[in-house]
Amino acid sequence: MRATAIAGVAALCLSGCASALTGEPAAVNAPNSNLKVIGSDSSSSFDQTVKNALSDVMAFWKTEYPKVSGGKPLEPLKGGLYSVDGLKVATTGEVTGPASQEGCIKRSSSFIVDNGAFCIIDDSIAWDRAQTHLFAQLAKQYGSLMVALIFAHEFGHAISYRLGVFDRSPRLQTIYTESQADCAAGAWAASALKRQSAHFVDTTPEKLDNALEGFLDGRDQTPGTINEISHGNGFDRLSALADGLQNGVKYCYSDNYFKRTFTERPFNDPADYAAGGNQPLSDVIDTSSSNGFVADLNRFWKAAGKTINKTFKPVSLKQADHPKCGGTPSSEFGYCPSDNTVYFSNSFARAAYYSLPGVQFDEDNGNVTLVFNQAADYALGELISVGWGLAVRHQFFGADMDSTKALNAAVCYSGAYAKNVNVPAGTAGHNFYLSPSDLDEAVSALLDLAGQDRAFGARGTTGLDRIQAFNRGYKQSLSSCNY
């Protein structure tokens, strides 16, 4: 996050085994799928997870496809499925064996390294199974459900292909078709949560939150130019997935889907780019009057209050080991209505600031290292904004502060604020603005940090609930946040 015109301101293991749900019988997954995959390694647990995932996704679409195709049955993939050892490709520069005939690999063997894709050329799906490459590393960290989301996305492209989406004129920008595939992944995830997916019948909201963190971890890097925009940023992707989960396949494959807007944008401020989109931690938690972030939060909510004939009393930001009131005994972050203050502990603020996951690629062999605890000023900024959201709920409506509704409303309000300041540097009328990477940091904080007992506590919400609440505030009117 960045500020202008104000001096000194501040600117998300391969399992496959049964698990028990509290108070319910153990959920037992179906036996491993024997789906035919060309080039599959029988010793690869990752390949088996992909087979299980695609088997379930195909079964899902066998039922759902007639709902979006005018009653036509689902046609199988004509080109088949391909597993490739991307490490060998990276070191030798070629794909050998039957997989070399897959349409997209035939055109460019290097494309498969650290990748998985639906290929329009021959109606196939191929992936890199190398244990040291992207997908297997993400699977090891975030679990098999994350793998299923990836391949539900890829099969979502196969559905778009069958419906003629790629043949539209004028041709759709890539971000639209990628977003549609994310939406399709969300629609499949909804069926898994209902225990309708044979190999993922043990899916729980907690496992889905973990899978979403992996989905976020594998996001594209912030583009350098507008021409590099492809999948959308982490917020765009999780927003699309949440929409699919909530609204189903008819929503994902309606013409209206392509009316959606996206937030991914490149840096246009060289100084912001050089800083990685981050202000120093000391600026974000500055409790003096020079903190431009605090000033802008108060500016926004004062103006919002006037639209409904309410007066917003500016909130203060202060350091303390625990909030002066409210929260749990372990809380180190929260809003206290008695003195209209958002409190933070230095230790939790630092943990929140250094909380973003990501990936590093070895350009020589394609090996991937997952990295954690990267700087993310707006992960902390989002928590502060949620604190202001609780103040809004208290000041404007006198509503409760401790319930599920209270947290969802506060997160929703933080989404509305983010929409207001998610503008390019130099936008007229804005002394404060978000950097292009900040929305990714916000959704990462909502998935993991906001529900911790050290922060606001989950209060009956999941990470997905909080993402949906933020999405509502960002895309709809402020009145939509009145939970």
PDB file of C-alpha atoms in Angstrom, residues 184-371:
ATOM      1  CA  ALA A 184     -16.068 -24.171 -12.423  1.00  0.00           C
ATOM      2  CA  ALA A 185     -13.592 -25.346  -9.784  1.00  0.00           C
ATOM      3  CA  GLY A 186     -15.714 -23.658  -7.137  1.00  0.00           C
ATOM      4  CA  ALA A 187     -18.877 -25.342  -8.422  1.00  0.00           C
ATOM      5  CA  TRP A 188     -17.161 -28.732  -8.121  1.00  0.00           C
ATOM      6  CA  ALA A 189     -15.914 -27.854  -4.616  1.00  0.00           C
ATOM      7  CA  ALA A 190     -19.509 -27.251  -3.539  1.00  0.00           C
ATOM      8  CA  SER A 191     -20.346 -30.838  -4.483  1.00  0.00           C
ATOM      9  CA  ALA A 192     -17.326 -32.105  -2.538  1.00  0.00           C
ATOM     10  CA  LEU A 193     -18.516 -30.234   0.561  1.00  0.00           C
ATOM     11  CA  LYS A 194     -21.856 -32.038   0.145  1.00  0.00           C
ATOM     12  CA  ARG A 195     -19.991 -35.385   0.108  1.00  0.00           C
ATOM     13  CA  GLN A 196     -20.895 -35.991  -3.524  1.00  0.00           C
ATOM     14  CA  SER A 197     -17.303 -36.506  -4.705  1.00  0.00           C
ATOM     15  CA  ALA A 198     -16.299 -40.151  -4.281  1.00  0.00           C
ATOM     16  CA  HIS A 199     -12.565 -39.662  -3.716  1.00  0.00           C
ATOM     17  CA  PHE A 200     -12.971 -36.461  -1.681  1.00  0.00           C
ATOM     18  CA  VAL A 201     -15.950 -37.389   0.444  1.00  0.00           C
ATOM     19  CA  ASP A 202     -13.936 -36.385   3.527  1.00  0.00           C
ATOM     20  CA  THR A 203     -13.881 -32.727   2.381  1.00  0.00           C
ATOM     21  CA  THR A 204     -14.536 -30.276   5.207  1.00  0.00           C
ATOM     22  CA  PRO A 205     -14.633 -26.468   5.319  1.00  0.00           C
ATOM     23  CA  GLU A 206     -11.260 -26.569   7.098  1.00  0.00           C
ATOM     24  CA  LYS A 207      -9.695 -28.686   4.342  1.00  0.00           C
ATOM     25  CA  LEU A 208     -11.164 -26.370   1.732  1.00  0.00           C
ATOM     26  CA  ASP A 209      -9.642 -23.335   3.466  1.00  0.00           C
ATOM     27  CA  ASN A 210      -6.267 -25.067   3.379  1.00  0.00           C
ATOM     28  CA  ALA A 211      -6.702 -25.898  -0.307  1.00  0.00           C
ATOM     29  CA  LEU A 212      -7.600 -22.284  -1.035  1.00  0.00           C
ATOM     30  CA  GLU A 213      -4.366 -21.162   0.595  1.00  0.00           C
ATOM     31  CA  GLY A 214      -2.533 -23.447  -1.826  1.00  0.00           C
ATOM     32  CA  PHE A 215      -4.546 -22.030  -4.708  1.00  0.00           C
ATOM     33  CA  LEU A 216      -3.501 -18.555  -3.601  1.00  0.00           C
ATOM     34  CA  ASP A 217       0.114 -19.651  -3.152  1.00  0.00           C
ATOM     35  CA  GLY A 218       0.224 -20.778  -6.794  1.00  0.00           C
ATOM     36  CA  ARG A 219      -1.091 -17.450  -8.084  1.00  0.00           C
ATOM     37  CA  ASP A 220       0.577 -15.484 -10.868  1.00  0.00           C
ATOM     38  CA  GLN A 221       3.099 -12.872  -9.865  1.00  0.00           C
ATOM     39  CA  THR A 222       1.978  -9.250 -10.130  1.00  0.00           C
ATOM     40  CA  PRO A 223       2.304  -8.432 -13.856  1.00  0.00           C
ATOM     41  CA  GLY A 224       4.935  -6.023 -15.085  1.00  0.00           C
ATOM     42  CA  THR A 225       2.713  -4.723 -17.889  1.00  0.00           C
ATOM     43  CA  ILE A 226      -0.958  -4.889 -18.809  1.00  0.00           C
ATOM     44  CA  ASN A 227      -0.087  -7.402 -21.553  1.00  0.00           C
ATOM     45  CA  GLU A 228       1.061  -9.913 -18.916  1.00  0.00           C
ATOM     46  CA  ILE A 229      -2.350 -10.168 -17.235  1.00  0.00           C
ATOM     47  CA  SER A 230      -3.655 -13.737 -17.580  1.00  0.00           C
ATOM     48  CA  HIS A 231      -5.329 -15.588 -14.691  1.00  0.00           C
ATOM     49  CA  GLY A 232      -6.130 -12.619 -12.497  1.00  0.00           C
ATOM     50  CA  ASN A 233      -4.588 -11.909  -9.126  1.00  0.00           C
ATOM     51  CA  GLY A 234      -5.283 -14.017  -6.047  1.00  0.00           C
ATOM     52  CA  PHE A 235      -8.361 -11.985  -5.172  1.00  0.00           C
ATOM     53  CA  ASP A 236      -9.810 -12.337  -8.674  1.00  0.00           C
ATOM     54  CA  ARG A 237      -9.210 -16.085  -8.622  1.00  0.00           C
ATOM     55  CA  LEU A 238     -10.604 -16.788  -5.161  1.00  0.00           C
ATOM     56  CA  SER A 239     -13.522 -14.471  -5.864  1.00  0.00           C
ATOM     57  CA  ALA A 240     -14.399 -16.477  -8.985  1.00  0.00           C
ATOM     58  CA  LEU A 241     -14.018 -19.761  -7.139  1.00  0.00           C
ATOM     59  CA  ALA A 242     -16.243 -18.516  -4.306  1.00  0.00           C
ATOM     60  CA  ASP A 243     -18.861 -17.365  -6.822  1.00  0.00           C
ATOM     61  CA  GLY A 244     -18.905 -20.821  -8.412  1.00  0.00           C
ATOM     62  CA  LEU A 245     -19.188 -22.509  -5.049  1.00  0.00           C
ATOM     63  CA  GLN A 246     -22.107 -20.296  -4.082  1.00  0.00           C
ATOM     64  CA  ASN A 247     -23.959 -20.094  -7.420  1.00  0.00           C
ATOM     65  CA  GLY A 248     -23.173 -23.294  -9.338  1.00  0.00           C
ATOM     66  CA  VAL A 249     -22.435 -24.157 -12.957  1.00  0.00           C
ATOM     67  CA  LYS A 250     -25.295 -22.215 -14.533  1.00  0.00           C
ATOM     68  CA  TYR A 251     -23.798 -19.029 -13.158  1.00  0.00           C
ATOM     69  CA  CYS A 252     -20.280 -19.894 -14.334  1.00  0.00           C
ATOM     70  CA  TYR A 253     -21.373 -20.657 -17.902  1.00  0.00           C
ATOM     71  CA  SER A 254     -23.952 -17.946 -18.469  1.00  0.00           C
ATOM     72  CA  ASP A 255     -23.239 -15.096 -20.877  1.00  0.00           C
ATOM     73  CA  ASN A 256     -23.520 -12.715 -17.955  1.00  0.00           C
ATOM     74  CA  TYR A 257     -20.381 -14.209 -16.467  1.00  0.00           C
ATOM     75  CA  PHE A 258     -18.246 -12.267 -18.908  1.00  0.00           C
ATOM     76  CA  LYS A 259     -19.608  -8.980 -17.609  1.00  0.00           C
ATOM     77  CA  ARG A 260     -17.518  -9.333 -14.447  1.00  0.00           C
ATOM     78  CA  THR A 261     -14.669  -6.957 -13.731  1.00  0.00           C
ATOM     79  CA  PHE A 262     -11.156  -7.802 -12.555  1.00  0.00           C
ATOM     80  CA  THR A 263      -8.709  -6.137 -10.220  1.00  0.00           C
ATOM     81  CA  GLU A 264      -5.347  -7.440 -11.459  1.00  0.00           C
ATOM     82  CA  ARG A 265      -3.158  -4.597 -12.699  1.00  0.00           C
ATOM     83  CA  PRO A 266       0.560  -3.915 -13.144  1.00  0.00           C
ATOM     84  CA  PHE A 267       2.661  -1.511 -11.127  1.00  0.00           C
ATOM     85  CA  ASN A 268       2.711   2.007 -12.539  1.00  0.00           C
ATOM     86  CA  ASP A 269       4.829   3.584  -9.800  1.00  0.00           C
ATOM     87  CA  PRO A 270       8.568   2.739 -10.067  1.00  0.00           C
ATOM     88  CA  ALA A 271       9.135   3.440  -6.368  1.00  0.00           C
ATOM     89  CA  ASP A 272       6.253   1.173  -5.394  1.00  0.00           C
ATOM     90  CA  TYR A 273       7.591  -1.564  -7.668  1.00  0.00           C
ATOM     91  CA  ALA A 274      11.085  -1.259  -6.196  1.00  0.00           C
ATOM     92  CA  ALA A 275       9.632  -1.664  -2.686  1.00  0.00           C
ATOM     93  CA  GLY A 276       7.645  -4.748  -3.701  1.00  0.00           C
ATOM     94  CA  GLY A 277       4.444  -2.826  -3.058  1.00  0.00           C
ATOM     95  CA  ASN A 278       5.223  -2.584   0.655  1.00  0.00           C
ATOM     96  CA  GLN A 279       5.606   0.220   3.137  1.00  0.00           C
ATOM     97  CA  PRO A 280       7.807  -0.410   6.191  1.00  0.00           C
ATOM     98  CA  LEU A 281       6.140  -2.108   9.143  1.00  0.00           C
ATOM     99  CA  SER A 282       6.856   0.925  11.301  1.00  0.00           C
ATOM    100  CA  ASP A 283       4.782   3.112   8.962  1.00  0.00           C
ATOM    101  CA  VAL A 284       1.782   0.762   8.983  1.00  0.00           C
ATOM    102  CA  ILE A 285       1.601   0.658  12.790  1.00  0.00           C
ATOM    103  CA  ASP A 286       2.560   4.285  13.357  1.00  0.00           C
ATOM    104  CA  THR A 287       0.241   5.487  16.124  1.00  0.00           C
ATOM    105  CA  SER A 288       0.944   9.163  15.517  1.00  0.00           C
ATOM    106  CA  SER A 289      -1.186  11.569  13.502  1.00  0.00           C
ATOM    107  CA  SER A 290       1.128  11.113  10.495  1.00  0.00           C
ATOM    108  CA  ASN A 291      -0.214   7.630   9.746  1.00  0.00           C
ATOM    109  CA  GLY A 292      -1.892   8.252   6.406  1.00  0.00           C
ATOM    110  CA  PHE A 293      -3.577   4.852   6.354  1.00  0.00           C
ATOM    111  CA  VAL A 294      -5.420   5.594   9.597  1.00  0.00           C
ATOM    112  CA  ALA A 295      -6.296   9.065   8.333  1.00  0.00           C
ATOM    113  CA  ASP A 296      -7.686   7.608   5.121  1.00  0.00           C
ATOM    114  CA  LEU A 297      -9.794   4.984   6.905  1.00  0.00           C
ATOM    115  CA  ASN A 298     -11.336   7.770   8.962  1.00  0.00           C
ATOM    116  CA  ARG A 299     -11.785   9.883   5.829  1.00  0.00           C
ATOM    117  CA  PHE A 300     -13.636   7.103   4.020  1.00  0.00           C
ATOM    118  CA  TRP A 301     -15.966   6.197   6.886  1.00  0.00           C
ATOM    119  CA  LYS A 302     -16.739   9.815   7.707  1.00  0.00           C
ATOM    120  CA  ALA A 303     -17.888  10.297   4.105  1.00  0.00           C
ATOM    121  CA  ALA A 304     -19.806   6.998   4.115  1.00  0.00           C
ATOM    122  CA  GLY A 305     -21.611   8.017   7.299  1.00  0.00           C
ATOM    123  CA  LYS A 306     -22.862  11.206   5.717  1.00  0.00           C
ATOM    124  CA  THR A 307     -24.651   9.198   3.004  1.00  0.00           C
ATOM    125  CA  ILE A 308     -26.913   7.634   5.671  1.00  0.00           C
ATOM    126  CA  ASN A 309     -27.054  10.660   7.989  1.00  0.00           C
ATOM    127  CA  LYS A 310     -24.643   9.120  10.495  1.00  0.00           C
ATOM    128  CA  THR A 311     -21.626  10.711  12.142  1.00  0.00           C
ATOM    129  CA  PHE A 312     -18.420   8.694  12.246  1.00  0.00           C
ATOM    130  CA  LYS A 313     -16.109   9.461  15.145  1.00  0.00           C
ATOM    131  CA  PRO A 314     -12.481   8.943  14.060  1.00  0.00           C
ATOM    132  CA  VAL A 315     -10.942   5.757  15.413  1.00  0.00           C
ATOM    133  CA  SER A 316      -7.463   5.619  16.952  1.00  0.00           C
ATOM    134  CA  LEU A 317      -4.738   3.001  16.516  1.00  0.00           C
ATOM    135  CA  LYS A 318      -2.738   2.053  19.624  1.00  0.00           C
ATOM    136  CA  GLN A 319      -0.204  -0.548  20.691  1.00  0.00           C
ATOM    137  CA  ALA A 320      -0.965  -2.872  23.610  1.00  0.00           C
ATOM    138  CA  ASP A 321      -0.317  -6.506  24.420  1.00  0.00           C
ATOM    139  CA  HIS A 322      -4.093  -7.082  24.440  1.00  0.00           C
ATOM    140  CA  PRO A 323      -7.134  -4.935  23.552  1.00  0.00           C
ATOM    141  CA  LYS A 324      -8.435  -2.947  26.511  1.00  0.00           C
ATOM    142  CA  CYS A 325     -11.826  -4.629  26.218  1.00  0.00           C
ATOM    143  CA  GLY A 326     -13.555  -7.433  24.332  1.00  0.00           C
ATOM    144  CA  GLY A 327     -11.918 -10.291  22.529  1.00  0.00           C
ATOM    145  CA  THR A 328     -10.550 -13.509  23.966  1.00  0.00           C
ATOM    146  CA  PRO A 329      -7.838 -13.709  26.662  1.00  0.00           C
ATOM    147  CA  SER A 330      -5.338 -14.609  23.930  1.00  0.00           C
ATOM    148  CA  SER A 331      -6.376 -11.775  21.612  1.00  0.00           C
ATOM    149  CA  GLU A 332      -3.611  -9.420  20.544  1.00  0.00           C
ATOM    150  CA  PHE A 333      -5.655  -7.494  18.012  1.00  0.00           C
ATOM    151  CA  GLY A 334      -9.120  -5.968  18.166  1.00  0.00           C
ATOM    152  CA  TYR A 335     -11.450  -3.004  18.434  1.00  0.00           C
ATOM    153  CA  CYS A 336     -12.555  -1.584  21.760  1.00  0.00           C
ATOM    154  CA  PRO A 337     -15.789   0.465  21.524  1.00  0.00           C
ATOM    155  CA  SER A 338     -15.410   1.975  24.992  1.00  0.00           C
ATOM    156  CA  ASP A 339     -12.489   4.113  23.857  1.00  0.00           C
ATOM    157  CA  ASN A 340     -13.021   3.802  20.081  1.00  0.00           C
ATOM    158  CA  THR A 341      -9.600   2.292  19.482  1.00  0.00           C
ATOM    159  CA  VAL A 342      -8.110  -0.536  17.447  1.00  0.00           C
ATOM    160  CA  TYR A 343      -5.363  -2.237  19.445  1.00  0.00           C
ATOM    161  CA  PHE A 344      -2.463  -4.352  18.211  1.00  0.00           C
ATOM    162  CA  SER A 345       0.471  -6.088  19.853  1.00  0.00           C
ATOM    163  CA  ASN A 346       3.860  -5.548  18.287  1.00  0.00           C
ATOM    164  CA  SER A 347       4.510  -9.304  18.031  1.00  0.00           C
ATOM    165  CA  PHE A 348       1.257 -10.091  16.210  1.00  0.00           C
ATOM    166  CA  ALA A 349       1.570  -7.043  13.973  1.00  0.00           C
ATOM    167  CA  ARG A 350       5.012  -8.239  12.917  1.00  0.00           C
ATOM    168  CA  ALA A 351       3.744 -11.794  12.328  1.00  0.00           C
ATOM    169  CA  ALA A 352       0.903 -10.439  10.185  1.00  0.00           C
ATOM    170  CA  TYR A 353       3.216  -8.178   8.196  1.00  0.00           C
ATOM    171  CA  TYR A 354       5.553 -11.099   7.446  1.00  0.00           C
ATOM    172  CA  SER A 355       2.900 -13.664   6.558  1.00  0.00           C
ATOM    173  CA  LEU A 356       2.584 -14.025   2.788  1.00  0.00           C
ATOM    174  CA  PRO A 357       3.343 -17.389   1.119  1.00  0.00           C
ATOM    175  CA  GLY A 358       4.774 -17.672  -2.368  1.00  0.00           C
ATOM    176  CA  VAL A 359       6.961 -19.763  -4.659  1.00  0.00           C
ATOM    177  CA  GLN A 360      10.488 -19.528  -6.021  1.00  0.00           C
ATOM    178  CA  PHE A 361      11.475 -21.193  -9.302  1.00  0.00           C
ATOM    179  CA  ASP A 362      14.886 -22.481 -10.310  1.00  0.00           C
ATOM    180  CA  GLU A 363      15.153 -21.427 -13.941  1.00  0.00           C
ATOM    181  CA  ASP A 364      17.708 -24.159 -14.713  1.00  0.00           C
ATOM    182  CA  ASN A 365      15.640 -27.196 -13.718  1.00  0.00           C
ATOM    183  CA  GLY A 366      12.176 -25.928 -12.863  1.00  0.00           C
ATOM    184  CA  ASN A 367      12.474 -26.955  -9.207  1.00  0.00           C
ATOM    185  CA  VAL A 368      10.184 -25.074  -6.862  1.00  0.00           C
ATOM    186  CA  THR A 369      10.700 -23.920  -3.301  1.00  0.00           C
ATOM    187  CA  LEU A 370       7.702 -22.787  -1.302  1.00  0.00           C
ATOM    188  CA  VAL A 371       8.541 -19.679   0.689  1.00  0.00           C
TER     189      VAL A 371
END
